[in-house]
XYZ file of C-alpha atoms in Angstrom:
672
model
C 7.992 2.224 54.116
C 10.676 4.554 52.777
C 13.518 2.951 50.876
C 16.593 2.361 52.971
C 15.206 4.037 56.078
C 16.235 1.325 58.543
C 19.678 0.995 57.064
C 20.152 4.756 57.067
C 19.351 4.862 60.752
C 22.156 2.393 61.402
C 24.747 3.422 58.849
C 23.902 6.978 57.758
C 24.313 7.651 54.052
C 27.367 5.447 53.548
C 25.422 2.660 51.833
C 23.079 2.772 48.859
C 19.311 2.756 49.442
C 17.938 -0.682 50.260
C 14.339 -1.662 49.739
C 13.085 -3.170 52.996
C 9.648 -4.632 53.236
C 7.696 -5.272 56.372
C 8.084 -9.011 55.883
C 11.848 -8.634 56.067
C 11.599 -8.550 59.853
C 11.145 -11.633 61.973
C 9.490 -11.187 65.359
C 9.696 -13.701 68.162
C 7.028 -14.293 70.784
C 8.516 -11.579 73.011
C 8.027 -9.065 70.207
C 11.697 -8.398 69.602
C 13.371 -7.816 66.278
C 15.713 -10.741 65.821
C 17.102 -10.062 62.396
C 16.921 -8.440 59.007
C 17.106 -10.097 55.611
C 19.859 -9.381 53.097
C 22.503 -10.281 55.637
C 22.098 -7.157 57.791
C 21.850 -7.650 61.534
C 20.134 -5.525 64.107
C 20.668 -5.312 67.826
C 17.779 -7.129 69.463
C 15.212 -4.538 70.528
C 12.083 -4.777 72.625
C 9.105 -3.113 70.966
C 5.419 -3.218 71.770
C 4.188 -3.908 68.235
C 3.762 -1.861 65.071
C 3.230 1.870 65.508
C 0.140 3.741 64.394
C 1.632 4.979 61.141
C 1.674 1.407 59.853
C 5.460 1.172 59.806
C 7.866 -0.752 61.961
C 9.212 1.648 64.534
C 12.898 1.263 63.734
C 12.457 2.355 60.151
C 10.571 5.333 58.775
C 9.061 6.286 62.136
C 12.506 7.567 63.187
C 12.156 5.968 66.601
C 14.931 5.782 69.143
C 16.330 2.310 69.752
C 17.973 0.984 72.888
C 18.050 -2.229 74.829
C 15.982 -2.529 78.004
C 17.785 -1.746 81.259
C 20.385 -4.340 82.146
C 21.499 -5.508 85.581
C 23.840 -2.540 86.015
C 21.088 -0.093 85.046
C 18.689 -1.678 87.505
C 21.309 -1.558 90.249
C 21.905 2.148 89.567
C 18.176 2.912 89.662
C 17.757 0.946 92.876
C 20.663 2.744 94.535
C 19.353 6.170 93.486
C 15.733 5.554 94.451
C 14.620 7.100 97.759
C 13.897 4.607 100.506
C 11.308 6.661 102.394
C 7.945 7.825 101.102
C 4.826 9.376 102.552
C 2.862 6.741 104.447
C 0.213 5.252 102.134
C -3.326 5.440 103.471
C -3.771 1.869 102.221
C -2.151 -0.544 99.796
C -1.809 1.289 96.478
C -1.489 0.147 92.882
C -0.614 2.142 89.771
C -0.825 1.414 86.056
C 2.264 2.565 84.140
C 1.145 2.857 80.538
C 3.596 3.378 77.678
C 1.849 2.893 74.334
C 3.832 4.944 71.773
C 1.942 5.301 68.518
C 4.256 8.070 67.365
C 7.906 8.516 68.257
C 8.965 5.734 70.600
C 11.446 6.805 73.263
C 14.256 4.422 74.064
C 13.765 5.197 77.752
C 10.278 3.669 77.945
C 11.453 0.377 79.443
C 13.753 2.237 81.826
C 10.858 4.414 82.990
C 8.702 1.382 83.719
C 11.531 -0.286 85.608
C 12.295 2.869 87.618
C 8.687 3.421 88.692
C 8.382 -0.232 89.644
C 11.529 0.006 91.770
C 10.360 3.270 93.361
C 7.108 1.719 94.501
C 8.689 -1.498 95.729
C 11.630 0.085 97.575
C 9.493 2.628 99.425
C 6.353 0.547 99.809
C 4.393 3.406 98.241
C 2.665 1.304 95.565
C 2.704 -1.843 93.492
C 3.099 -1.462 89.749
C 1.552 -2.891 86.611
C 3.384 -1.953 83.396
C 1.483 -2.237 80.129
C 1.217 -0.853 76.618
C -2.072 -2.609 75.879
C -5.026 -0.208 75.434
C -7.314 -2.934 76.781
C -5.921 -2.113 80.226
C -8.382 0.806 80.199
C -11.372 -1.507 80.001
C -11.409 -1.642 83.798
C -9.345 0.749 85.948
C -11.137 0.038 89.205
C -8.184 -1.748 90.823
C -5.807 1.212 90.375
C -5.220 4.351 92.415
C -3.431 6.218 89.626
C -2.576 5.885 85.955
C 0.879 7.005 84.811
C 1.485 7.824 81.146
C 5.223 7.207 80.678
C 6.443 8.582 77.338
C 3.249 7.798 75.493
C 2.908 9.386 72.057
C 0.298 9.716 69.349
C -3.149 8.188 69.712
C -2.062 6.083 72.641
C -5.409 4.375 73.247
C -5.484 2.875 69.759
C -3.719 -0.370 68.840
C -0.318 0.066 67.276
C -1.379 -1.537 64.010
C -4.490 0.617 63.619
C -3.730 1.722 60.053
C -3.275 -1.870 58.948
C -6.710 -2.927 60.152
C -9.616 -3.428 57.784
C -12.634 -1.145 58.061
C -14.416 -3.374 60.541
C -11.276 -3.630 62.662
C -10.789 0.139 62.618
C -14.384 0.742 63.666
C -13.999 -1.644 66.577
C -10.711 -0.017 67.591
C -12.271 3.460 67.497
C -15.253 2.285 69.532
C -12.838 0.851 72.069
C -10.825 4.078 72.102
C -13.946 6.126 72.820
C -14.789 3.856 75.726
C -11.221 3.903 77.074
C -11.157 7.711 76.959
C -14.402 7.908 78.896
C -13.106 5.388 81.427
C -9.885 7.352 81.989
C -11.693 10.667 82.462
C -14.265 9.120 84.784
C -11.458 7.452 86.739
C -9.632 10.734 87.383
C -12.749 12.856 87.879
C -13.967 10.428 90.530
C -10.996 11.264 92.750
C -8.211 9.043 91.436
C -4.859 10.185 90.074
C -3.184 10.823 86.737
C 0.585 11.257 86.471
C 2.502 11.828 83.268
C 6.145 11.792 82.225
C 7.856 13.611 79.343
C 6.171 12.710 76.029
C 2.740 12.261 77.599
C 2.063 15.831 76.409
C 2.855 14.620 72.861
C -0.201 12.409 73.082
C -3.895 12.410 72.198
C -3.960 15.533 70.029
C -7.511 16.406 69.127
C -8.902 15.107 72.410
C -9.441 18.447 74.135
C -10.418 16.897 77.464
C -7.038 15.195 77.629
C -5.223 18.450 76.865
C -7.124 20.198 79.637
C -6.461 17.364 82.060
C -2.717 17.117 81.488
C -2.317 20.902 81.252
C -0.825 21.527 77.805
C 0.436 20.054 74.553
C 3.991 19.570 73.299
C 5.119 22.298 70.881
C 8.636 21.197 70.010
C 11.853 20.762 71.969
C 14.424 23.500 71.268
C 16.783 21.710 73.666
C 17.793 18.230 72.557
C 18.858 15.218 74.564
C 22.515 16.264 74.443
C 21.989 19.853 75.575
C 23.034 20.986 79.022
C 20.114 22.592 80.835
C 19.441 23.960 84.299
C 16.074 23.380 85.947
C 15.116 25.818 88.688
C 12.772 25.190 91.592
C 9.925 27.679 91.410
C 7.990 26.450 94.437
C 10.375 25.305 97.152
C 7.502 24.961 99.633
C 5.826 22.143 97.730
C 6.263 18.637 99.191
C 7.111 17.509 95.652
C 10.216 19.722 95.444
C 11.034 19.798 99.154
C 13.817 17.249 98.783
C 15.678 19.551 96.387
C 16.140 22.185 99.121
C 15.659 24.944 96.571
C 18.684 23.791 94.563
C 18.626 23.750 90.773
C 19.239 20.618 88.720
C 21.776 20.666 85.887
C 22.117 17.821 83.390
C 21.699 16.936 79.720
C 18.054 16.565 78.771
C 15.492 17.242 76.074
C 13.291 20.145 77.197
C 9.831 20.814 75.833
C 7.929 23.988 75.164
C 4.147 23.945 75.439
C 1.156 25.394 73.649
C -2.509 25.728 74.508
C -4.170 24.776 76.704
C -1.067 25.446 78.830
C -1.553 28.463 81.087
C 0.104 29.284 84.385
C -3.266 30.403 85.673
C -4.615 26.843 85.362
C -1.889 24.822 87.082
C 0.785 25.279 89.706
C 4.234 25.238 88.127
C 6.787 23.739 90.508
C 9.909 23.658 88.318
C 10.943 25.439 85.146
C 13.845 25.971 82.798
C 16.338 28.519 84.135
C 17.023 30.712 81.119
C 19.739 32.611 82.946
C 21.816 29.436 83.032
C 20.558 27.662 79.916
C 21.614 28.783 76.459
C 18.804 29.992 74.167
C 18.068 27.779 71.190
C 16.667 28.051 67.710
C 13.073 26.931 67.648
C 12.042 28.783 70.804
C 8.466 29.896 70.135
C 7.428 31.383 73.459
C 8.193 35.087 73.560
C 7.720 35.119 77.345
C 10.472 32.495 77.787
C 8.132 30.476 79.981
C 9.353 26.881 79.801
C 7.770 24.932 82.677
C 9.098 21.482 83.519
C 6.948 20.172 86.369
C 3.457 21.100 87.498
C 0.429 19.915 89.457
C -3.270 20.577 89.019
C -6.645 19.104 89.726
C -9.125 17.384 87.429
C -12.621 17.056 88.817
C -12.134 15.402 92.204
C -8.834 13.912 91.024
C -5.197 14.984 90.993
C -2.738 15.471 88.119
C 1.079 15.529 88.183
C 3.270 16.138 85.127
C 7.016 16.381 84.567
C 8.728 16.732 81.200
C 11.938 15.258 82.635
C 12.414 11.737 81.338
C 13.771 11.616 77.792
C 17.259 10.437 78.701
C 17.737 7.088 80.420
C 20.264 8.643 82.810
C 17.560 10.670 84.548
C 15.947 7.486 85.859
C 19.000 6.855 88.027
C 19.169 10.470 89.228
C 18.140 10.477 92.887
C 16.777 14.031 92.739
C 14.595 13.328 89.708
C 13.359 10.078 91.247
C 12.476 11.996 94.405
C 10.305 14.346 92.347
C 8.632 11.395 90.594
C 7.975 9.650 93.903
C 6.368 12.664 95.542
C 4.460 13.610 92.390
C 2.924 10.175 91.977
C 2.101 9.982 95.684
C 0.276 13.287 95.279
C -1.643 11.860 92.306
C -2.501 8.741 94.300
C -3.767 10.861 97.181
C -1.163 10.094 99.852
C 0.592 13.472 99.752
C -1.200 16.763 100.252
C 0.001 19.402 97.776
C -1.116 22.983 97.182
C -2.275 23.242 93.557
C -3.167 26.936 93.644
C -1.706 28.436 90.442
C 1.265 30.792 90.755
C 0.653 32.938 87.707
C 3.917 34.853 87.602
C 7.144 33.687 86.010
C 9.965 33.832 88.593
C 11.833 37.113 88.814
C 15.211 36.732 87.174
C 16.888 37.061 83.827
C 14.911 35.107 81.290
C 17.597 34.810 78.640
C 21.145 33.542 79.047
C 22.589 35.906 76.443
C 20.827 38.993 77.795
C 22.778 41.162 80.172
C 25.767 43.432 80.573
C 29.307 42.565 79.525
C 32.409 44.537 80.427
C 36.065 44.758 79.492
C 37.903 46.174 82.473
C 41.535 46.679 81.457
C 44.447 47.935 83.493
C 43.653 51.375 84.951
C 46.976 52.881 83.813
C 46.302 51.933 80.199
C 42.817 53.397 80.389
C 44.204 56.658 81.782
C 46.756 56.759 78.975
C 44.032 56.195 76.397
C 45.703 53.083 75.024
C 42.910 50.596 75.765
C 39.304 51.758 75.910
C 36.939 50.522 78.558
C 34.201 48.633 76.726
C 30.696 48.016 78.000
C 28.103 45.975 76.086
C 24.405 45.401 76.636
C 22.750 42.474 74.856
C 19.002 41.982 74.716
C 16.594 39.814 72.690
C 14.235 41.284 70.109
C 12.140 38.203 69.339
C 12.317 35.445 66.714
C 15.886 34.526 67.752
C 17.099 38.059 66.955
C 19.332 40.024 69.334
C 20.797 43.496 69.618
C 24.154 44.374 71.152
C 24.839 47.958 72.214
C 28.549 48.729 72.484
C 29.582 51.674 74.622
C 33.071 53.068 75.042
C 34.782 51.675 71.958
C 36.209 55.139 71.365
C 37.516 56.854 74.515
C 37.187 60.227 72.748
C 33.971 60.059 70.693
C 34.150 63.704 69.627
C 37.310 62.888 67.681
C 35.557 60.666 65.185
C 34.089 57.231 65.773
C 30.824 57.060 67.709
C 30.899 56.123 71.369
C 27.730 54.077 70.923
C 27.502 51.349 68.295
C 24.551 49.016 67.804
C 25.021 45.566 66.300
C 22.398 42.989 65.406
C 22.581 39.225 65.214
C 20.530 36.038 65.031
C 20.848 32.977 67.222
C 22.139 30.023 65.219
C 23.751 26.821 66.448
C 23.869 28.096 70.042
C 25.794 31.229 69.072
C 25.066 34.786 67.973
C 27.204 36.541 65.366
C 26.647 40.302 65.593
C 27.415 42.655 62.728
C 27.269 46.422 62.548
C 25.381 48.803 60.281
C 26.974 50.791 57.475
C 29.825 52.847 58.848
C 30.615 50.333 61.567
C 31.101 47.234 59.431
C 34.597 46.737 60.822
C 33.128 45.957 64.245
C 31.898 42.439 64.915
C 30.890 40.580 68.049
C 30.319 36.919 68.760
C 28.386 35.509 71.694
C 28.392 31.912 72.900
C 27.952 30.157 76.207
C 31.645 30.847 76.806
C 31.256 34.632 76.663
C 31.461 37.585 74.280
C 34.282 38.594 71.961
C 34.534 41.828 69.980
C 36.707 42.364 66.924
C 37.401 45.740 65.345
C 39.171 45.636 62.017
C 42.518 43.901 62.350
C 42.820 44.538 66.081
C 43.205 41.696 68.511
C 39.810 40.358 69.664
C 38.617 41.590 73.041
C 37.009 39.137 75.450
C 34.312 40.510 77.720
C 32.826 38.971 80.810
C 29.255 39.157 81.982
C 28.726 41.369 84.999
C 25.865 41.148 87.465
C 25.055 44.715 88.414
C 22.513 45.299 91.158
C 21.251 48.451 92.788
C 23.113 49.398 95.978
C 19.780 50.356 97.572
C 17.975 47.136 96.650
C 16.158 45.784 99.682
C 16.953 48.885 101.734
C 14.998 48.924 104.969
C 12.690 51.784 105.830
C 14.033 54.248 108.435
C 12.163 54.466 111.725
C 10.440 57.720 110.771
C 9.288 56.435 107.367
C 5.745 55.663 106.289
C 5.769 52.113 104.924
C 3.465 51.927 101.927
C 4.296 48.385 100.822
C 6.084 46.221 103.396
C 8.805 43.881 102.219
C 10.974 41.195 103.733
C 13.592 39.079 102.012
C 12.494 36.224 104.270
C 10.228 34.217 101.972
C 8.598 32.467 104.931
C 7.046 35.771 105.968
C 5.747 36.419 102.448
C 3.539 33.372 101.974
C 0.479 35.540 101.373
C 2.266 38.479 99.755
C 2.415 42.027 101.152
C -0.641 43.830 102.491
C -2.204 46.625 100.423
C -3.687 48.480 103.373
C -2.004 51.767 102.368
C -3.557 51.679 98.894
C -6.997 52.271 97.434
C -7.038 49.584 94.728
C -7.202 46.192 96.410
C -7.288 44.339 93.063
C -3.513 44.332 92.686
C -2.073 40.855 93.146
C 0.067 40.134 96.234
C 2.768 37.634 95.269
C 4.768 35.218 97.359
C 8.051 36.885 96.420
C 7.014 39.886 98.513
C 5.810 42.034 95.632
C 2.492 43.073 94.125
C 1.565 42.891 90.450
C -0.550 45.560 88.807
C -4.137 44.672 87.948
C -7.468 46.380 87.589
C -6.315 49.970 87.113
C -3.950 52.454 88.735
C -3.342 52.468 92.465
C -3.178 55.507 94.740
C -2.078 55.842 98.327
C -4.707 56.628 100.909
C -2.433 59.297 102.344
C -1.319 62.492 100.584
C 2.217 63.868 100.639
C 4.167 67.048 99.969
C 7.988 67.095 100.193
C 9.243 63.512 100.385
C 12.025 61.031 99.924
C 10.547 57.971 98.254
C 12.101 54.533 97.868
C 10.495 51.916 95.664
C 11.542 48.821 93.763
C 10.085 47.676 90.467
C 10.406 44.918 87.907
C 9.320 44.773 84.275
C 8.623 41.572 82.313
C 10.680 40.396 79.364
C 8.748 41.158 76.155
C 11.293 40.626 73.351
C 8.950 41.338 70.458
C 7.423 44.464 71.999
C 8.697 47.897 71.100
C 8.519 51.359 72.609
C 5.863 51.936 75.236
C 4.717 48.305 75.163
C 7.854 47.044 76.926
C 6.599 46.691 80.490
C 5.060 50.146 80.781
C 4.052 51.658 84.116
C 4.827 54.851 85.997
C 5.243 56.532 89.368
C 3.138 59.675 89.728
C 4.232 62.112 92.419
C 1.202 63.900 93.839
C -0.882 62.093 91.196
C 0.437 64.637 88.660
C 4.110 64.195 87.757
C 5.079 60.890 86.151
C 8.465 59.242 86.469
C 8.385 56.611 83.739
C 8.730 52.886 84.479
C 9.640 50.881 81.379
C 12.003 48.235 80.074
C 14.575 50.564 78.511
C 17.568 48.260 78.879
C 20.125 49.043 76.191
C 18.130 51.862 74.610
C 19.300 55.375 73.805
C 17.133 56.967 76.484
C 14.469 59.563 75.725
C 12.129 61.472 77.994
C 9.521 58.697 77.750
C 11.937 55.910 78.699
C 12.724 54.573 82.153
C 13.867 57.385 84.408
C 12.351 60.069 82.215
C 10.046 62.750 83.588
C 7.438 61.882 81.030
C 7.872 64.083 77.944
C 9.681 66.694 80.036
C 13.178 65.530 81.022
C 15.440 62.839 79.564
C 17.534 60.908 82.106
C 21.189 61.929 82.279
C 22.229 58.318 81.674
C 20.515 55.016 80.977
C 20.966 53.133 84.249
C 18.427 50.419 83.430
C 18.991 46.793 84.302
C 17.622 43.931 82.187
C 13.923 43.091 82.405
C 13.208 40.450 84.999
C 15.678 42.037 87.417
C 14.618 44.210 90.339
C 15.424 47.909 89.980
C 15.202 50.857 92.359
C 14.126 54.471 92.318
C 15.263 56.730 95.144
C 13.430 60.005 94.688
C 13.653 63.364 96.398
C 10.591 65.381 95.489
C 9.909 68.981 96.431
C 6.258 69.874 96.094
C 5.141 73.067 94.359
C 5.026 76.160 96.552
C 1.686 77.882 96.307
C 0.522 81.353 97.197
C -2.535 81.812 99.341
C -4.696 82.137 96.225
C -3.468 78.759 94.930
C -1.227 80.143 92.207
C 2.293 78.776 91.796
C 5.141 80.473 93.620
C 7.677 77.780 92.698
C 7.356 74.732 90.469
C 8.087 71.269 91.890
C 11.562 69.782 91.559
C 12.827 66.233 91.520
C 16.084 64.332 91.945
C 16.147 60.647 91.004
C 18.680 57.899 91.551
C 17.998 54.914 89.313
C 19.772 51.811 90.599
C 22.023 54.100 92.610
C 22.925 56.326 89.637
C 21.857 59.990 89.484
C 19.675 60.350 86.395
C 17.683 63.512 87.283
C 19.293 66.306 89.319
C 17.094 69.051 90.818
C 14.956 69.108 87.695
C 12.151 71.670 87.705
C 8.845 70.234 86.516
C 7.042 73.080 84.729
C 3.717 71.293 84.280
C 1.852 68.110 85.012
C 2.508 65.122 82.747
C 0.067 63.083 80.675
C -2.763 61.364 82.511
C -2.343 63.602 85.557
C -4.947 64.674 88.067
C -6.433 68.085 87.385
C -5.083 71.260 88.945
C -2.129 71.740 91.261
C -1.842 71.178 94.997
C 0.610 71.313 97.864
C -0.078 67.660 98.637
C -1.324 64.658 96.734
C -1.257 60.858 96.702
C 1.422 58.702 95.131
C 0.021 56.848 92.145
C 1.382 53.701 90.485
C 0.175 53.185 86.941
C -1.424 50.101 85.434
C -0.638 50.317 81.715
C -1.712 46.757 80.918
C 1.663 45.127 81.588
C 2.453 42.688 84.439
C 4.815 45.084 86.210
C 5.586 44.411 89.877
C 6.412 46.671 92.808
C 7.796 46.015 96.255
C 9.478 47.658 99.263
C 7.875 51.099 99.022
C 8.370 53.613 101.806
C 8.402 57.376 102.120
C 9.989 59.937 104.438
C 8.241 63.264 104.751
C 10.698 66.179 104.563
C 10.295 69.190 106.832
C 13.614 70.952 106.237
C 12.155 73.501 103.793
C 8.892 74.700 105.338
C 6.584 76.916 103.299
C 3.904 79.250 104.515
C 1.538 80.471 101.793
C 1.523 84.242 101.395
C -0.321 86.634 99.158
C 0.706 86.577 95.521
C 2.808 89.728 94.972
C 1.779 89.849 91.329
C -1.711 88.368 91.041
C -3.114 87.854 87.590
């Protein structure tokens, strides 16, 4: 045991190190610490026994300490617990198991009490609470096992490291048998439910990792951090009681590593990164932080929720409702769709990312006294961010640049941005409260985040339009995703949000078109560490020959291969991109090439493009086909959407054929 570790937990560094031996603690028959030698006193604490590291949990194991729930706590849990549950098919019994051979959460006793109350109040189950591995000798009387904040090698005795060799061998033999019993129990058609730290358990036992669906990989958000949990599947009986509403509270939120994959379980709830501040220690570059999921294991059922670190959550009626339904699913009394939903919900995936604006008084702007400032912030991976400042100088030709790029790193829930050489007098600071910009000795400017959306987003197809990809904002009508009947590649993935995700190669329309007005909506994923053409790359090919680039170009100084560019031909007039994870629109007017009777070109094609309602290409002549185009030139051709290996999505695609500029091929007056 480390010197002074128990005392330091209680008093910090204000006292000198004290040597504390294991024998300094007295334990009564109820396994509570009742005192400490040398005149120091401890609050009486319930503990199961010694933890697997061979140390008493209060000391060098850095374990949380709290008294078991008192009468007021129990009353609060009882009041918050739902009173109605799905009708059990028969009398049910669950084992709530809480052996913590690593970090021991102070909420363990509260969890056991809450699950006991849930079962009793609703009549859904009876409860046995235990931290004794021997409970796994015979599981035949149970309908489900619930791991409640277990940690470490939870099927070993807590004093494993203190055992002699014979004792260790016996304990390991028992552990092997208990593992087999648990797997056989679930595979046979029974249930396994798990709360919070259950993913911080049984490392090295791959079958357990596969069964629960992933392993703990740190918690960037601590117990005192305010977080918002979104509902990703509002059709599930487990989340039905939330009515699609998010949950906001203080809680420790996990991130997960292999074997976690969205393709192997159905994520029901996840961290809303638009409303939750990013934190140091975030390892997932896709910002995928699931909170609750369901899956199957053999013939059995698995439910997991990472909610449950803080005691307060066990008297939260919404959280208890999720626990109740989740455990009833695991038991087998609630039918739940476990089909994986592979995509991360479509929304901002980073609270700091977005557009910020300073909109001063119009008269001052006109007089040139206060510039209008516009800032785009986006993540670049590894807690690094870039801020692009536009409009700091209302007359950029007079000196200072109109575009300034600053960089910063997330630290202590804030980002301090600094400029490159030549712009060192400009600084910006982001926090949950907003963005401030300081230039030299000037008064700081406070900017507010703006939510810009395309004015044509969700626009309905006119009566004379050809609908290529139907869309409805009514999610009830999109349970199976949109039909791909107008397209050749049927491998693209229809999603429940009314979109399709690229897969298995490019996709072309069955029908060919000449002059058209085309409306389509697209969404790129957030890939902070990617650069250039790897940031959500796709493309819209008119007539299978002329590519309008689709890419995450938010905040970039646009080139002809960025979003809105006619690939390697024409740079967009302005960067109108929205952040990745947000739906964007293209409204395109395309005039097909005019051909002579011999097939030679009388007039090259032209294109006008509105990106999110902003004109970015105006009657641009396209002198040649772009890269990856179909051979030759034609008066008509299919529309092609590109699969460039990124999970880009499309929706609401329709086209109007234009007949206002008819063309009749004639003989070439100057044939070659």
